[in-house]
Each structure stands twice: as C-alpha cells, then as structure tokens.
PDB file of C-alpha atoms in Angstrom:
ATOM      1  CA  UNK A   6     -18.263  11.916 -23.952  1.00  0.00           C
ATOM      2  CA  UNK A   7     -19.528  12.944 -20.723  1.00  0.00           C
ATOM      3  CA  UNK A   8     -20.407  16.320 -22.091  1.00  0.00           C
ATOM      4  CA  UNK A   9     -22.062  15.184 -24.740  1.00  0.00           C
ATOM      5  CA  UNK A  10     -24.912  14.044 -22.504  1.00  0.00           C
ATOM      6  CA  UNK A  11     -24.684  16.994 -20.217  1.00  0.00           C
ATOM      7  CA  UNK A  12     -22.891  15.964 -17.351  1.00  0.00           C
ATOM      8  CA  UNK A  13     -20.201  18.403 -15.941  1.00  0.00           C
ATOM      9  CA  UNK A  14     -17.426  16.943 -13.721  1.00  0.00           C
ATOM     10  CA  UNK A  15     -16.416  19.995 -12.458  1.00  0.00           C
ATOM     11  CA  UNK A  16     -12.776  19.247 -14.073  1.00  0.00           C
ATOM     12  CA  UNK A  17     -11.311  22.204 -16.556  1.00  0.00           C
ATOM     13  CA  UNK A  18      -9.050  20.717 -19.631  1.00  0.00           C
ATOM     14  CA  UNK A  19      -5.955  22.029 -17.856  1.00  0.00           C
ATOM     15  CA  UNK A  20      -6.849  19.675 -14.991  1.00  0.00           C
ATOM     16  CA  UNK A  21      -7.477  16.344 -16.977  1.00  0.00           C
ATOM     17  CA  UNK A  22      -4.271  17.165 -18.772  1.00  0.00           C
ATOM     18  CA  UNK A  23      -2.531  17.733 -15.267  1.00  0.00           C
ATOM     19  CA  UNK A  24      -4.004  14.237 -14.248  1.00  0.00           C
ATOM     20  CA  UNK A  25      -3.693  12.602 -17.627  1.00  0.00           C
ATOM     21  CA  UNK A  26      -1.080  10.084 -16.488  1.00  0.00           C
ATOM     22  CA  UNK A  27      -3.348   9.014 -13.227  1.00  0.00           C
ATOM     23  CA  UNK A  28      -5.985   8.361 -15.646  1.00  0.00           C
ATOM     24  CA  UNK A  29      -4.195   6.336 -17.635  1.00  0.00           C
ATOM     25  CA  UNK A  30      -2.349   4.671 -14.849  1.00  0.00           C
ATOM     26  CA  UNK A  31      -5.978   3.584 -13.672  1.00  0.00           C
ATOM     27  CA  UNK A  32      -6.716   2.160 -17.432  1.00  0.00           C
ATOM     28  CA  UNK A  33      -3.725   0.217 -17.156  1.00  0.00           C
ATOM     29  CA  UNK A  34      -4.342  -1.220 -13.589  1.00  0.00           C
ATOM     30  CA  UNK A  35      -7.872  -2.345 -14.681  1.00  0.00           C
ATOM     31  CA  UNK A  36      -5.885  -3.981 -18.093  1.00  0.00           C
ATOM     32  CA  UNK A  37      -3.464  -5.575 -15.799  1.00  0.00           C
ATOM     33  CA  UNK A  38      -6.244  -7.326 -13.291  1.00  0.00           C
ATOM     34  CA  UNK A  39      -8.451  -8.461 -16.116  1.00  0.00           C
ATOM     35  CA  UNK A  40      -5.299 -10.250 -17.818  1.00  0.00           C
ATOM     36  CA  UNK A  41      -3.458 -11.611 -14.497  1.00  0.00           C
ATOM     37  CA  UNK A  42      -6.403 -12.806 -13.233  1.00  0.00           C
ATOM     38  CA  UNK A  43      -7.185 -14.353 -16.484  1.00  0.00           C
ATOM     39  CA  UNK A  44      -3.783 -16.107 -16.019  1.00  0.00           C
ATOM     40  CA  UNK A  45      -3.283 -16.823 -12.650  1.00  0.00           C
ATOM     41  CA  UNK A  46      -6.445 -17.226 -11.062  1.00  0.00           C
ATOM     42  CA  UNK A  47      -9.693 -19.313 -10.850  1.00  0.00           C
ATOM     43  CA  UNK A  48     -11.847 -16.483  -9.792  1.00  0.00           C
ATOM     44  CA  UNK A  49     -12.909 -17.824  -6.298  1.00  0.00           C
ATOM     45  CA  UNK A  50     -13.315 -15.252  -3.187  1.00  0.00           C
ATOM     46  CA  UNK A  51     -10.147 -15.769  -2.081  1.00  0.00           C
ATOM     47  CA  UNK A  52      -8.713 -14.034  -4.769  1.00  0.00           C
ATOM     48  CA  UNK A  53      -9.843 -11.039  -3.010  1.00  0.00           C
ATOM     49  CA  UNK A  54      -6.866 -11.145  -0.851  1.00  0.00           C
ATOM     50  CA  UNK A  55      -4.966 -10.844  -4.074  1.00  0.00           C
ATOM     51  CA  UNK A  56      -6.814  -8.058  -5.719  1.00  0.00           C
ATOM     52  CA  UNK A  57      -6.203  -5.966  -2.219  1.00  0.00           C
ATOM     53  CA  UNK A  58      -2.237  -6.707  -2.511  1.00  0.00           C
ATOM     54  CA  UNK A  59      -2.613  -5.253  -6.222  1.00  0.00           C
ATOM     55  CA  UNK A  60      -4.579  -2.228  -5.356  1.00  0.00           C
ATOM     56  CA  UNK A  61      -2.367  -1.185  -2.472  1.00  0.00           C
ATOM     57  CA  UNK A  62       0.618  -1.721  -4.912  1.00  0.00           C
ATOM     58  CA  UNK A  63      -1.462   0.921  -7.266  1.00  0.00           C
ATOM     59  CA  UNK A  64      -1.527   3.139  -4.445  1.00  0.00           C
ATOM     60  CA  UNK A  65       2.211   3.354  -3.440  1.00  0.00           C
ATOM     61  CA  UNK A  66       2.963   3.344  -7.524  1.00  0.00           C
ATOM     62  CA  UNK A  67       0.897   6.557  -7.627  1.00  0.00           C
ATOM     63  CA  UNK A  68       2.592   8.269  -4.594  1.00  0.00           C
ATOM     64  CA  UNK A  69       6.075   6.801  -6.314  1.00  0.00           C
ATOM     65  CA  UNK A  70       5.005   8.581  -9.623  1.00  0.00           C
ATOM     66  CA  UNK A  71       4.044  11.782  -8.059  1.00  0.00           C
ATOM     67  CA  UNK A  72       7.583  12.368  -6.755  1.00  0.00           C
ATOM     68  CA  UNK A  73       9.068  11.429  -9.964  1.00  0.00           C
ATOM     69  CA  UNK A  74       7.404  14.446 -11.382  1.00  0.00           C
ATOM     70  CA  UNK A  75       7.563  16.607  -8.382  1.00  0.00           C
ATOM     71  CA  UNK A  76      10.909  15.948  -6.874  1.00  0.00           C
ATOM     72  CA  UNK A  77       9.230  16.572  -3.567  1.00  0.00           C
ATOM     73  CA  UNK A  78       7.628  13.952  -0.616  1.00  0.00           C
ATOM     74  CA  UNK A  79       5.601  16.918   0.633  1.00  0.00           C
ATOM     75  CA  UNK A  80       2.687  15.411   2.572  1.00  0.00           C
ATOM     76  CA  UNK A  81       4.297  12.069   2.553  1.00  0.00           C
ATOM     77  CA  UNK A  82       4.740  10.496   6.224  1.00  0.00           C
ATOM     78  CA  UNK A  83       8.180   8.650   7.105  1.00  0.00           C
ATOM     79  CA  UNK A  84       6.937   6.971  10.189  1.00  0.00           C
ATOM     80  CA  UNK A  85       3.974   5.338   7.904  1.00  0.00           C
ATOM     81  CA  UNK A  86       6.387   3.836   5.287  1.00  0.00           C
ATOM     82  CA  UNK A  87       8.313   2.418   8.145  1.00  0.00           C
ATOM     83  CA  UNK A  88       5.580   0.568   9.625  1.00  0.00           C
ATOM     84  CA  UNK A  89       4.365  -0.638   6.228  1.00  0.00           C
ATOM     85  CA  UNK A  90       7.859  -1.551   5.404  1.00  0.00           C
ATOM     86  CA  UNK A  91       7.407  -4.179   8.705  1.00  0.00           C
ATOM     87  CA  UNK A  92       3.869  -5.140   7.896  1.00  0.00           C
ATOM     88  CA  UNK A  93       4.793  -6.306   4.258  1.00  0.00           C
ATOM     89  CA  UNK A  94       8.288  -7.940   5.730  1.00  0.00           C
ATOM     90  CA  UNK A  95       5.955  -9.672   8.103  1.00  0.00           C
ATOM     91  CA  UNK A  96       3.564 -10.808   5.646  1.00  0.00           C
ATOM     92  CA  UNK A  97       5.879 -12.343   2.875  1.00  0.00           C
ATOM     93  CA  UNK A  98       7.793 -13.987   6.074  1.00  0.00           C
ATOM     94  CA  UNK A  99       4.321 -15.814   6.284  1.00  0.00           C
ATOM     95  CA  UNK A 100       3.251 -16.490   2.817  1.00  0.00           C
ATOM     96  CA  UNK A 101       6.689 -17.314   1.211  1.00  0.00           C
ATOM     97  CA  UNK A 102       7.283 -20.007   3.706  1.00  0.00           C
ATOM     98  CA  UNK A 103       3.988 -21.065   5.004  1.00  0.00           C
ATOM     99  CA  UNK A 104       0.672 -21.560   2.649  1.00  0.00           C
ATOM    100  CA  UNK A 105      -2.166 -21.277   5.637  1.00  0.00           C
ATOM    101  CA  UNK A 106      -3.525 -18.298   4.853  1.00  0.00           C
ATOM    102  CA  UNK A 107      -2.624 -17.881   0.948  1.00  0.00           C
ATOM    103  CA  UNK A 108      -5.318 -17.811  -1.525  1.00  0.00           C
ATOM    104  CA  UNK A 109      -7.032 -20.712  -2.665  1.00  0.00           C
ATOM    105  CA  UNK A 110      -6.799 -20.763  -5.806  1.00  0.00           C
ATOM    106  CA  UNK A 111      -3.766 -20.175  -8.340  1.00  0.00           C
ATOM    107  CA  UNK A 112      -3.130 -16.552  -7.429  1.00  0.00           C
ATOM    108  CA  UNK A 113      -1.773 -17.956  -3.780  1.00  0.00           C
ATOM    109  CA  UNK A 114       0.697 -19.578  -5.712  1.00  0.00           C
ATOM    110  CA  UNK A 115       2.834 -17.121  -6.519  1.00  0.00           C
ATOM    111  CA  UNK A 116       0.975 -13.958  -8.152  1.00  0.00           C
ATOM    112  CA  UNK A 117       0.253 -12.886  -4.219  1.00  0.00           C
ATOM    113  CA  UNK A 118       3.898 -12.898  -3.101  1.00  0.00           C
ATOM    114  CA  UNK A 119       4.726 -11.433  -6.204  1.00  0.00           C
ATOM    115  CA  UNK A 120       2.970  -8.522  -5.652  1.00  0.00           C
ATOM    116  CA  UNK A 121       3.079  -7.997  -1.816  1.00  0.00           C
ATOM    117  CA  UNK A 122       7.418  -7.955  -3.018  1.00  0.00           C
ATOM    118  CA  UNK A 123       6.387  -5.586  -5.795  1.00  0.00           C
ATOM    119  CA  UNK A 124       4.916  -3.036  -2.968  1.00  0.00           C
ATOM    120  CA  UNK A 125       7.379  -4.249  -0.682  1.00  0.00           C
ATOM    121  CA  UNK A 126      10.230  -2.445  -3.256  1.00  0.00           C
ATOM    122  CA  UNK A 127       7.934   0.578  -4.012  1.00  0.00           C
ATOM    123  CA  UNK A 128       7.571   1.479  -0.134  1.00  0.00           C
ATOM    124  CA  UNK A 129      11.830   1.068  -0.032  1.00  0.00           C
ATOM    125  CA  UNK A 130      11.660   3.190  -2.819  1.00  0.00           C
ATOM    126  CA  UNK A 131       9.617   6.280  -1.285  1.00  0.00           C
ATOM    127  CA  UNK A 132      11.396   5.434   2.028  1.00  0.00           C
ATOM    128  CA  UNK A 133      14.868   6.475   0.503  1.00  0.00           C
ATOM    129  CA  UNK A 134      13.115   9.389  -1.175  1.00  0.00           C
ATOM    130  CA  UNK A 135      12.153  10.589   2.198  1.00  0.00           C
ATOM    131  CA  UNK A 136      15.467   9.879   4.174  1.00  0.00           C
ATOM    132  CA  UNK A 137      17.594  10.859   1.335  1.00  0.00           C
ATOM    133  CA  UNK A 138      16.976  12.026  -2.235  1.00  0.00           C
ATOM    134  CA  UNK A 139      14.203  14.293  -1.568  1.00  0.00           C
ATOM    135  CA  UNK A 140      14.509  14.662   1.940  1.00  0.00           C
ATOM    136  CA  UNK A 141      14.557  18.593   2.358  1.00  0.00           C
ATOM    137  CA  UNK A 142      10.831  18.707   1.043  1.00  0.00           C
ATOM    138  CA  UNK A 143      10.260  16.000   4.219  1.00  0.00           C
ATOM    139  CA  UNK A 144       8.035  17.635   6.661  1.00  0.00           C
ATOM    140  CA  UNK A 145       9.527  16.397   9.766  1.00  0.00           C
ATOM    141  CA  UNK A 146       7.914  18.292  12.245  1.00  0.00           C
ATOM    142  CA  UNK A 147       4.077  17.777  10.945  1.00  0.00           C
ATOM    143  CA  UNK A 148       5.160  13.756  10.834  1.00  0.00           C
ATOM    144  CA  UNK A 149       5.094  13.454  14.610  1.00  0.00           C
ATOM    145  CA  UNK A 150       2.974  11.010  15.740  1.00  0.00           C
ATOM    146  CA  UNK A 151       6.306   7.975  16.474  1.00  0.00           C
ATOM    147  CA  UNK A 152       4.997   4.658  16.453  1.00  0.00           C
ATOM    148  CA  UNK A 153       8.441   3.075  16.888  1.00  0.00           C
ATOM    149  CA  UNK A 154       6.958   0.395  19.619  1.00  0.00           C
ATOM    150  CA  UNK A 155       4.278  -0.585  17.579  1.00  0.00           C
ATOM    151  CA  UNK A 156       6.246  -3.170  15.536  1.00  0.00           C
ATOM    152  CA  UNK A 157       7.430  -4.607  19.292  1.00  0.00           C
ATOM    153  CA  UNK A 158       3.904  -4.113  20.280  1.00  0.00           C
ATOM    154  CA  UNK A 159       2.047  -6.240  17.595  1.00  0.00           C
ATOM    155  CA  UNK A 160       4.774  -8.473  17.757  1.00  0.00           C
ATOM    156  CA  UNK A 161       4.141  -9.225  21.460  1.00  0.00           C
ATOM    157  CA  UNK A 162       0.437  -9.066  21.210  1.00  0.00           C
ATOM    158  CA  UNK A 163       0.769 -11.990  18.235  1.00  0.00           C
ATOM    159  CA  UNK A 164       2.840 -14.384  20.184  1.00  0.00           C
ATOM    160  CA  UNK A 165      -0.487 -14.313  22.917  1.00  0.00           C
ATOM    161  CA  UNK A 166      -3.373 -14.342  20.410  1.00  0.00           C
ATOM    162  CA  UNK A 167      -3.116 -15.620  17.097  1.00  0.00           C
ATOM    163  CA  UNK A 168      -4.606 -18.451  14.606  1.00  0.00           C
ATOM    164  CA  UNK A 169      -3.806 -21.114  13.724  1.00  0.00           C
ATOM    165  CA  UNK A 170      -3.609 -21.987   9.852  1.00  0.00           C
ATOM    166  CA  UNK A 171       0.201 -22.024   9.900  1.00  0.00           C
ATOM    167  CA  UNK A 172       0.336 -24.540  12.420  1.00  0.00           C
ATOM    168  CA  UNK A 173       3.633 -22.778  13.253  1.00  0.00           C
ATOM    169  CA  UNK A 174       3.939 -20.306  15.930  1.00  0.00           C
ATOM    170  CA  UNK A 175       6.227 -18.965  13.795  1.00  0.00           C
ATOM    171  CA  UNK A 176       4.143 -18.466  10.982  1.00  0.00           C
ATOM    172  CA  UNK A 177       0.814 -17.520  12.661  1.00  0.00           C
ATOM    173  CA  UNK A 178       2.759 -14.928  14.334  1.00  0.00           C
ATOM    174  CA  UNK A 179       4.409 -13.182  11.363  1.00  0.00           C
ATOM    175  CA  UNK A 180       0.831 -12.859  10.002  1.00  0.00           C
ATOM    176  CA  UNK A 181      -0.982 -11.590  13.000  1.00  0.00           C
ATOM    177  CA  UNK A 182       1.677  -9.237  13.564  1.00  0.00           C
ATOM    178  CA  UNK A 183       1.587  -7.616  10.019  1.00  0.00           C
ATOM    179  CA  UNK A 184      -2.418  -7.677  10.421  1.00  0.00           C
ATOM    180  CA  UNK A 185      -1.583  -5.373  13.315  1.00  0.00           C
ATOM    181  CA  UNK A 186       0.952  -3.130  11.504  1.00  0.00           C
ATOM    182  CA  UNK A 187      -1.127  -2.909   8.567  1.00  0.00           C
ATOM    183  CA  UNK A 188      -4.032  -1.774  10.624  1.00  0.00           C
ATOM    184  CA  UNK A 189      -2.324   1.131  12.589  1.00  0.00           C
ATOM    185  CA  UNK A 190       0.679   2.173  10.003  1.00  0.00           C
ATOM    186  CA  UNK A 191      -1.795   4.776   8.637  1.00  0.00           C
ATOM    187  CA  UNK A 192      -1.997   6.433  11.755  1.00  0.00           C
ATOM    188  CA  UNK A 193       1.164   8.787  11.623  1.00  0.00           C
ATOM    189  CA  UNK A 194      -0.578   9.434   7.916  1.00  0.00           C
ATOM    190  CA  UNK A 195      -3.654  10.608   8.924  1.00  0.00           C
ATOM    191  CA  UNK A 196      -1.927  12.886  11.804  1.00  0.00           C
ATOM    192  CA  UNK A 197      -0.087  14.317   9.182  1.00  0.00           C
ATOM    193  CA  UNK A 198      -2.861  15.418   6.511  1.00  0.00           C
ATOM    194  CA  UNK A 199      -4.678  16.722   9.794  1.00  0.00           C
ATOM    195  CA  UNK A 200      -2.136  18.726  10.756  1.00  0.00           C
ATOM    196  CA  UNK A 201      -1.323  19.840   7.355  1.00  0.00           C
ATOM    197  CA  UNK A 202      -4.749  19.955   5.888  1.00  0.00           C
ATOM    198  CA  UNK A 203      -3.861  18.288   2.764  1.00  0.00           C
ATOM    199  CA  UNK A 204      -5.469  18.655  -0.447  1.00  0.00           C
ATOM    200  CA  UNK A 205      -3.155  18.276  -3.338  1.00  0.00           C
ATOM    201  CA  UNK A 206      -0.894  15.091  -2.097  1.00  0.00           C
ATOM    202  CA  UNK A 207      -1.719  11.630  -3.464  1.00  0.00           C
ATOM    203  CA  UNK A 208      -0.829  10.634  -0.315  1.00  0.00           C
ATOM    204  CA  UNK A 209      -4.516   9.829   0.704  1.00  0.00           C
ATOM    205  CA  UNK A 210      -4.946   6.913  -2.118  1.00  0.00           C
ATOM    206  CA  UNK A 211      -2.280   5.256   0.041  1.00  0.00           C
ATOM    207  CA  UNK A 212      -5.154   5.714   3.777  1.00  0.00           C
ATOM    208  CA  UNK A 213      -7.974   4.383   1.392  1.00  0.00           C
ATOM    209  CA  UNK A 214      -6.517   1.817  -0.011  1.00  0.00           C
TER     210      UNK A 214
END
C-alpha cells in the first residue's frame, strides 16, 4: 500500500516475510488493547500505568517468540532477567495486597495485576531458557555486569525513603523497591549490547519498553 504512494521503507519482500510474525503481534496487541480497555477501563489518565505493563509484556513476548523460533538466547542478559524477576515480585507484593498505587479506574481492580503476573511468567520462562534450555547459546562472558547487590541496595533505600500511599511501611517498601529495581534492571542488558554490538536481537525492544 505504501509503495503505491512512492514510499520506500527500505525493506525487501524477504525481510518482510521474515518479520511477518512481529507485524502480526503488533496488530494483535493493538486490537487487544482496544478490547481490554473497552471492557476493563474507564479511560482515565491513571490507566496509563496499566498500559505500561501491557507494553512491557509485549516486549517480553517478542523475546519469548524469538527464542522459540531460533532456539537461541544470544544477546539476552541473564542478569537483567534476574533483576526483572525481583522487580515484578516486589511490585506484585504491593499491588496484590495493597491498593495505594493502583490505577483509580477499573483496570486497577484485576487487569493491572494480571498483566504483571503474565509478564512475570514470561520473564521466568526466558530465565529458564537462558539458564537451562538454551544455555549453550548464552554468552556469559559478555553478560559481565553483575548487579547481585542491587535488590539489597534497593530495599535498603526504600526502607529509608518511600512514599506512603499504602499506609504501610512494608507495602510502601515493596513498591519503592520495585521502582528502583526496574530503573536499573536494564543496565546489564545495555552493557551486554554495547559490548557485543548487537543488531539482530530483539533485546532492544525490552530496553525501549
């Protein structure tokens, strides 16, 4: 359609065929967002938080499909996945048991938590692939930005500095810890990408999302 108007995107037919599953996934995601937001959201500004979780799940879904298609985890940082697991567990510990940081519309009742739980399942699946199923393709030498200390540091900072919307020190700590971990969880992935000069991997989708 674009070629009819003289628009050249620089993609060959072969490239479009190879990436057809990505286009289909984007289309399915857009349809799912419209349907879910029509059913479970009041279209308030706070639903942006729920949308962010959906976009994050999309990024990890693309990584999961890529691994299934290529049987390779090349370019994926195991350290990043570990930090993401800690971040999602901390956030769910806040949003499942407390309501201070939930979206104020209907999406905050179940959809927001369900998306985070789905995302956690995807990350755990990716971690399994990196650690066991396809570990022979994992580049541990390039994934050298170890941040094992970050969960402890994030929890310590959250103990001393945290908001109070949950009206609970533990609940507020969970949320703040998740924010710190999510902020720095991409550092190992970016470090790995800079060392390997990666271009073909979809790991950049996760960094952007």
